[in-house]
Tab-separated table of C-alpha atoms and ligand atoms in Angstrom:
chain	number	residue	atom	x	y	z
A	1	MET	CA	-74.930	-54.298	78.280
A	2	THR	CA	-77.675	-54.238	80.948
A	3	PRO	CA	-79.529	-57.771	82.003
A	4	HIS	CA	-81.883	-57.435	79.363
A	5	ILE	CA	-80.099	-55.544	76.757
A	6	GLU	CA	-76.971	-56.702	75.201
A	7	ALA	CA	-76.247	-53.784	72.933
A	8	ALA	CA	-72.800	-51.675	73.394
A	9	ALA	CA	-72.692	-48.229	74.358
A	10	GLY	CA	-73.712	-45.975	71.536
A	11	ASP	CA	-75.616	-48.740	69.805
A	12	TYR	CA	-79.015	-46.897	70.117
A	13	ALA	CA	-79.801	-43.765	68.981
A	14	GLU	CA	-81.241	-41.154	71.151
A	15	ASP	CA	-84.467	-41.046	69.613
A	16	ILE	CA	-86.568	-44.571	69.788
A	17	LEU	CA	-89.843	-46.010	68.660
A	18	LEU	CA	-91.225	-48.573	71.219
A	19	PRO	CA	-93.394	-50.939	70.028
A	20	GLY	CA	-94.649	-53.653	72.145
A	21	ASP	CA	-94.260	-56.435	69.636
A	22	PRO	CA	-90.648	-57.743	68.628
A	23	SER	CA	-92.443	-58.554	64.848
A	24	ARG	CA	-93.638	-54.935	64.483
A	25	ALA	CA	-90.417	-53.700	65.349
A	26	GLU	CA	-88.318	-55.521	62.682
A	27	TRP	CA	-91.436	-54.523	60.355
A	28	ILE	CA	-91.075	-50.508	61.114
A	29	ALA	CA	-86.968	-50.739	60.893
A	30	GLU	CA	-87.641	-52.767	57.379
A	31	THR	CA	-90.184	-50.540	56.426
A	32	PHE	CA	-89.188	-47.027	57.336
A	33	LEU	CA	-85.392	-46.920	58.227
A	34	SER	CA	-82.038	-47.343	56.287
A	35	ASP	CA	-78.633	-48.973	57.367
A	36	VAL	CA	-80.632	-51.022	59.873
A	37	ARG	CA	-78.327	-53.120	62.349
A	38	VAL	CA	-79.789	-55.544	65.198
A	39	VAL	CA	-78.309	-54.182	68.614
A	40	ASN	CA	-80.553	-56.347	70.767
A	41	ARG	CA	-81.596	-60.120	70.693
A	42	VAL	CA	-82.109	-60.755	74.471
A	43	ARG	CA	-85.219	-62.770	75.184
A	44	GLY	CA	-86.271	-62.036	71.379
A	45	ALA	CA	-87.278	-57.966	72.470
A	46	ILE	CA	-85.396	-57.076	69.165
A	47	GLY	CA	-83.604	-53.392	69.022
A	48	LEU	CA	-82.436	-52.001	65.902
A	49	THR	CA	-80.990	-49.161	64.951
A	50	GLY	CA	-80.915	-47.138	61.402
A	51	THR	CA	-81.646	-43.720	60.124
A	52	PHE	CA	-84.558	-42.278	58.991
A	53	GLN	CA	-84.350	-39.027	56.579
A	54	GLY	CA	-80.333	-39.285	57.667
A	55	ARG	CA	-80.746	-38.966	61.398
A	56	PRO	CA	-80.207	-42.087	63.631
A	57	VAL	CA	-83.543	-43.534	65.214
A	58	SER	CA	-83.810	-46.834	66.885
A	59	VAL	CA	-86.534	-49.246	67.316
A	60	GLN	CA	-86.901	-51.404	70.317
A	61	ALA	CA	-89.861	-54.036	71.386
A	62	THR	CA	-91.076	-53.421	74.789
A	63	GLY	CA	-93.382	-56.562	75.573
A	64	MET	CA	-96.707	-56.056	77.050
A	65	GLY	CA	-97.811	-54.272	80.075
A	66	MET	CA	-95.790	-51.785	82.397
A	67	PRO	CA	-93.317	-54.403	84.402
A	68	SER	CA	-92.128	-55.676	80.851
A	69	ALA	CA	-91.772	-51.759	79.279
A	70	ALA	CA	-90.436	-50.353	82.562
A	71	ILE	CA	-87.264	-52.707	82.250
A	72	TYR	CA	-86.720	-51.624	78.962
A	73	LEU	CA	-87.132	-48.204	79.797
A	74	ASN	CA	-85.105	-47.823	82.349
A	75	GLU	CA	-82.110	-49.592	80.811
A	76	LEU	CA	-82.586	-47.570	77.664
A	77	LEU	CA	-82.387	-44.674	79.725
A	78	MET	CA	-79.943	-45.036	82.412
A	79	GLU	CA	-77.319	-47.052	79.957
A	80	TYR	CA	-77.781	-45.979	76.631
A	81	GLY	CA	-78.576	-42.465	76.601
A	82	VAL	CA	-82.236	-42.341	74.924
A	83	LYS	CA	-83.705	-38.880	75.142
A	84	ARG	CA	-86.883	-38.995	73.136
A	85	MET	CA	-89.176	-41.694	73.276
A	86	ILE	CA	-92.168	-42.255	71.200
A	87	ARG	CA	-94.250	-45.694	72.136
A	88	VAL	CA	-96.145	-46.847	68.810
A	89	GLY	CA	-99.122	-49.114	69.679
A	90	THR	CA	-102.709	-49.995	69.820
A	91	CYS	CA	-105.698	-49.154	72.202
A	92	GLY	CA	-109.191	-49.736	72.767
A	93	GLY	CA	-111.551	-47.167	72.531
A	94	LEU	CA	-113.840	-46.404	75.432
A	95	ASN	CA	-116.229	-44.115	73.761
A	96	ALA	CA	-118.481	-44.722	70.992
A	97	ASP	CA	-117.288	-40.786	69.334
A	98	TYR	CA	-113.968	-42.523	68.412
A	99	ARG	CA	-113.966	-45.117	66.057
A	100	VAL	CA	-111.287	-47.732	65.187
A	101	ARG	CA	-108.383	-46.369	63.327
A	102	ASP	CA	-108.752	-43.244	64.573
A	103	ILE	CA	-105.038	-42.417	66.224
A	104	VAL	CA	-104.936	-41.018	69.897
A	105	LEU	CA	-102.215	-39.001	71.109
A	106	ALA	CA	-102.058	-39.665	74.733
A	107	GLN	CA	-102.101	-36.607	76.290
A	108	ALA	CA	-101.686	-38.220	79.950
A	109	ALA	CA	-101.941	-41.590	81.458
A	110	SER	CA	-104.303	-42.815	84.300
A	111	THR	CA	-103.328	-46.229	85.741
A	112	ASN	CA	-104.063	-48.780	88.062
A	113	SER	CA	-100.637	-50.163	88.451
A	114	ASN	CA	-99.413	-50.436	91.644
A	115	GLN	CA	-95.788	-49.689	90.052
A	116	ASN	CA	-96.796	-46.414	90.112
A	117	GLY	CA	-99.599	-46.470	93.278
A	118	SER	CA	-96.832	-47.722	95.895
A	119	LEU	CA	-93.860	-45.276	94.412
A	120	PHE	CA	-96.243	-42.235	94.644
A	121	ALA	CA	-98.525	-42.721	97.779
A	122	PRO	CA	-100.161	-40.931	99.530
A	123	TYR	CA	-100.412	-39.103	95.727
A	124	GLN	CA	-101.459	-40.097	92.825
A	125	TYR	CA	-98.792	-39.005	90.050
A	126	ALA	CA	-99.873	-37.647	86.710
A	127	SER	CA	-98.005	-39.071	84.140
A	128	ILE	CA	-98.137	-36.535	81.299
A	129	ALA	CA	-96.528	-36.660	77.341
A	130	ASP	CA	-94.009	-34.245	76.371
A	131	PHE	CA	-95.554	-31.135	75.152
A	132	GLY	CA	-92.919	-30.723	72.509
A	133	LEU	CA	-93.701	-34.051	70.806
A	134	LEU	CA	-97.163	-34.044	71.599
A	135	SER	CA	-98.222	-30.746	69.880
A	136	THR	CA	-95.656	-31.412	67.002
A	137	ALA	CA	-97.317	-34.852	66.246
A	138	ALA	CA	-100.856	-33.288	66.820
A	139	GLY	CA	-99.735	-30.396	64.018
A	140	LEU	CA	-98.593	-32.904	61.669
A	141	ALA	CA	-101.597	-35.391	61.918
A	142	GLU	CA	-103.827	-32.471	61.450
A	143	LYS	CA	-101.685	-31.166	58.087
A	144	ALA	CA	-101.850	-34.902	56.877
A	145	GLY	CA	-105.536	-35.545	57.256
A	146	LEU	CA	-105.386	-38.076	59.848
A	147	ARG	CA	-108.575	-38.634	62.180
A	148	THR	CA	-106.688	-37.765	65.594
A	149	VAL	CA	-107.853	-37.807	69.162
A	150	VAL	CA	-105.794	-35.654	71.855
A	151	GLY	CA	-106.724	-36.730	75.284
A	152	GLY	CA	-106.180	-39.154	78.462
A	153	ILE	CA	-105.996	-42.778	78.211
A	154	VAL	CA	-105.908	-45.199	80.943
A	155	THR	CA	-102.992	-47.925	81.371
A	156	ASP	CA	-104.339	-51.223	82.906
A	157	ASP	CA	-102.651	-53.622	84.428
A	158	ASN	CA	-105.257	-56.386	83.019
A	159	PHE	CA	-106.246	-57.293	79.711
A	160	TYR	CA	-108.540	-59.687	81.078
A	161	ASP	CA	-110.684	-58.332	83.722
A	162	PRO	CA	-111.820	-61.763	85.844
A	163	MET	CA	-114.827	-59.386	87.382
A	164	GLY	CA	-115.964	-59.465	83.946
A	165	GLY	CA	-116.043	-55.765	82.511
A	166	ALA	CA	-113.282	-53.320	83.848
A	167	PRO	CA	-114.577	-50.147	85.533
A	168	TYR	CA	-113.820	-47.884	83.111
A	169	GLU	CA	-117.159	-46.074	83.164
A	170	VAL	CA	-115.840	-43.464	85.729
A	171	LEU	CA	-112.734	-42.996	83.641
A	172	LYS	CA	-115.146	-42.579	80.558
A	173	GLN	CA	-117.224	-39.809	82.741
A	174	HIS	CA	-113.752	-38.246	83.326
A	175	GLY	CA	-112.649	-38.178	79.640
A	176	THR	CA	-110.707	-40.917	79.383
A	177	VAL	CA	-110.292	-41.570	75.576
A	178	ALA	CA	-109.019	-45.355	75.427
A	179	VAL	CA	-107.130	-48.029	77.182
A	180	GLU	CA	-103.895	-49.794	76.640
A	181	MET	CA	-101.279	-51.333	79.215
A	182	GLU	CA	-97.527	-49.107	78.652
A	183	THR	CA	-97.563	-45.595	78.573
A	184	ALA	CA	-98.057	-44.739	82.310
A	185	ALA	CA	-94.910	-46.534	82.468
A	186	VAL	CA	-93.147	-44.616	79.429
A	187	TYR	CA	-94.084	-41.322	80.873
A	188	THR	CA	-93.100	-41.788	84.572
A	189	ILE	CA	-89.947	-43.361	83.661
A	190	ALA	CA	-89.138	-40.681	80.877
A	191	ALA	CA	-90.029	-37.786	83.421
A	192	ARG	CA	-87.648	-39.237	86.390
A	193	TYR	CA	-84.405	-39.518	83.907
A	194	GLY	CA	-85.528	-35.926	82.109
A	195	ALA	CA	-86.297	-37.872	78.810
A	196	LYS	CA	-88.967	-36.626	76.590
A	197	ALA	CA	-92.113	-39.033	75.875
A	198	LEU	CA	-94.869	-39.871	73.713
A	199	THR	CA	-97.633	-42.418	72.940
A	200	ILE	CA	-99.320	-42.578	69.765
A	201	ALA	CA	-101.800	-45.471	69.532
A	202	THR	CA	-104.294	-46.484	66.794
A	203	ILE	CA	-107.527	-47.556	68.418
A	204	SER	CA	-107.666	-51.259	67.499
A	205	ASP	CA	-111.038	-52.265	69.230
A	206	CYS	CA	-113.607	-50.193	70.583
A	207	LEU	CA	-114.854	-51.768	74.247
A	208	ILE	CA	-118.301	-49.821	73.941
A	209	THR	CA	-119.536	-50.878	69.844
A	210	HIS	CA	-116.986	-54.116	69.985
A	211	GLU	CA	-115.903	-52.765	66.544
A	212	GLN	CA	-112.348	-54.198	65.570
A	213	LEU	CA	-109.812	-53.262	63.034
A	214	SER	CA	-109.830	-55.673	60.036
A	215	PRO	CA	-105.875	-57.028	59.427
A	216	GLU	CA	-105.569	-55.022	56.387
A	217	ALA	CA	-106.792	-51.685	58.085
A	218	ARG	CA	-104.206	-52.635	61.267
A	219	GLN	CA	-101.559	-52.530	58.756
A	220	GLU	CA	-102.427	-49.643	57.155
A	221	SER	CA	-103.024	-47.722	60.373
A	222	LEU	CA	-99.701	-49.034	61.609
A	223	PHE	CA	-97.991	-47.169	59.127
A	224	GLU	CA	-99.901	-43.950	59.319
A	225	MET	CA	-98.776	-44.104	62.818
A	226	VAL	CA	-95.224	-44.999	62.480
A	227	GLN	CA	-94.883	-42.046	59.553
A	228	LEU	CA	-96.263	-39.957	62.170
A	229	ALA	CA	-94.171	-40.692	65.085
A	230	LEU	CA	-90.982	-40.350	62.377
A	231	ASP	CA	-92.013	-37.218	61.395
A	232	THR	CA	-92.442	-35.745	64.558
A	233	PHE	CA	-88.819	-36.851	65.471
A	234	ALA	CA	-87.716	-35.369	62.330
A	235	ALA	CA	-89.602	-32.162	62.250
B	1	HPA	N1	-107.060	-53.283	76.726
B	1	HPA	C1	-105.467	-53.127	76.557
B	1	HPA	N2	-105.269	-53.210	75.851
B	1	HPA	C2	-105.263	-52.849	74.782
B	1	HPA	C3	-106.954	-53.105	74.619
B	1	HPA	C4	-107.568	-53.345	75.327
B	1	HPA	O1	-108.927	-53.608	75.283
B	1	HPA	N3	-106.943	-53.069	73.267
B	1	HPA	C5	-105.614	-52.941	72.394
B	1	HPA	N4	-104.887	-52.631	73.214
């Protein structure tokens, strides 16, 4: 047991999917896993463990943003022996060349979070995906004919920017593909504990064209993304 997880030792698999949304965690387990059991319900941040193609896999909701995600990541890695993590989520596209429903494989995550800023000062830590998970996912996505983008993203602390439009221009100029709110924590904390991590995120809205995924397309793309993540673990 940890402050935010009531599961017993051994309740989580070494491989874990990390959606932000608890209802998505339940949907993933119901849709893709067999022999599912709930291992955590603290604060509604549901955790479930089951099997995929006979191998144990868990799903844990992380909530939104780096502070929430970091709590679950630290506890999963310190106390529950998690070894490989794939965040499955959505992101906002920063480049009109990429369309909604494209799947981003986040090679690296820049961030404006003080969680990393204060930890690494005077350095700016480069939080990167595990190369093995990334190259496996990229190969499987290509084979499956999925529209995929491999590139850098930004993990932002703000969803709403009171200054009227986050300053993404310079990030865009430097090749940043999309924005979301958790990956820099996933990659940094995985590195701290010697675990492997990758983020797979569908572009749900484009900040340049303002195109948005319809609810049906959102569900279909979620299916593709979770399938890709589970196939990556199984490969
Ligand atoms: N900002 C941050 N996170 C997101 C966005 C966004 O525009 N879209 C999907 N996740």
